[in-house]
């Protein structure tokens, strides 16, 4: 037991000594982005209470273990908080919050995907990070435009939100299925 | 067996279709990552929740994941990356610069978003950042190189590799299985410490060379004047002596001969810690560098140099002359290893009849193993001109294992001094290797011994 702890401590010291700046920044960004998403998604009353520490732990965990299930769990906690706030706490679905949560969760997800394949002690060419972030920015921009248009349409068709959600959801489900089917056929 | 029904016999050659199918099967090069699984899970879950709860915002939360997957997977990679190690193949001497590199080529039509390449290297190759993984991108149908330049700090067959590359493409949704390639060798030759022996060889034996031999013949060194005999060349006639004595006399000369040098390397054990080219030298370091220097010196003078290992493997390099032999010697020295295990040295290989009686035998030994001392004494007893070079580094001591270690070390040192003394009594000169002029004094003694009549 004691030997195991000493070994772990030794490994941690080696990791800290060998770590390079860019992988460290990527991991810090993952924690920051998920923390931002959690604070936006969860009800304000919970965020300013001592439960913030739990949210911080949920946000920081994927930064330490980007290869594990921590990232999926963090995104699910964000979505859970958002659903709780808009149903139980009866908060209004504000455009900026939807945009912020969608953007931050996706950026956290894609940065975790990068950190999962990027060793902490790697010598990273800046091109790697730049191209990764540019691609993430394009995706975020596209989905933001979609969000603004769809939420605008929903408010125009006041009362018909359920119908719009059903239609958009069905279209998206069909689209996603097609993408996955195409992908599987190729592999 | 000659019954009603012929038995079912298995075909000696399997059907071609099945074999072809088996051969063509290979694990897929590209595999989905956890990020792809997460994308599918979150997109599906958010869409289902959106439809079930009638919430358009939940559908919109899934949008970036779906768009990201669509953008990433619009084109799929098909082939594996190609990784190559490049290492300098020129003549590298320890302490010299080494140029090595890793090149990743992308034969695919999509961009490699992240390639992590890493390599192992020999501990004696100090290459810049070679101990760290390198993260790069590779454009479609292009290549990217990682430069690993540095210094080689010790002689031997060093290696760069094995190297491995792992590629993530499609925004990290797909990753390729690691591509591993074998190591590439880098030959690092020993630094030859300057060495110059001005003393004559004890016994020059061959037909060509520039040592003064003990045999009369065509040469430059005057041996004496003797009466003319049939077969003598006219230009050899010494007219002054002939006039004085009224009889034809010729000046006789000693022929110029080459010599054979046998370098015997004691590889029964390694002692001391090697610190590389500028650091402390271990037994094998001194042995190899000294052997290279002595061989270079005698080969430049036109002598024949042969080498042999005193150990279980008993490698041997037969004698030859010239620059080609020098390069062969250097190549041969790269494979010098300390003997592991308790294999006894092949005594018959080092028996006196295998060593030319005229050869100068230089034994490079730490004199730690009593068998080496016995071998030396045996060579001298059989009348070979033998010189021992002590290769034990100064201050070499066994590792501290207890309170009695210093005392035991002192006893061992005294015993070793005793062995050295006894060897000197037997007529084996033992010198410590100190570069230039190391062997001059002892070679002079050996030459003197050689000029004495050999009454054995």
Coordinates of C-alpha atoms in Angstrom, one line a residue, chain A residues 34 36 39 43 54 65 81 83 106 136 140 160 172 182:
Chain A
X34 CA -16.2 22.7 -18.5
X36 CA -17.7 27.7 -17.5
X39 CA -21.7 27.5 -14.1
X43 CA -29.1 27.2 -11.5
X54 CA -18.6 19.6 -6.6
X65 CA -8.0 11.9 -17.3
X81 CA -28.1 21.0 -14.8
X83 CA -32.7 20.6 -17.9
X106 CA -18.2 21.1 -27.7
X136 CA -13.4 23.7 -33.6
X140 CA -19.0 26.3 -33.2
X160 CA -45.5 25.8 -32.0
X172 CA -31.3 15.8 -37.1
X182 CA -22.0 6.2 -44.2

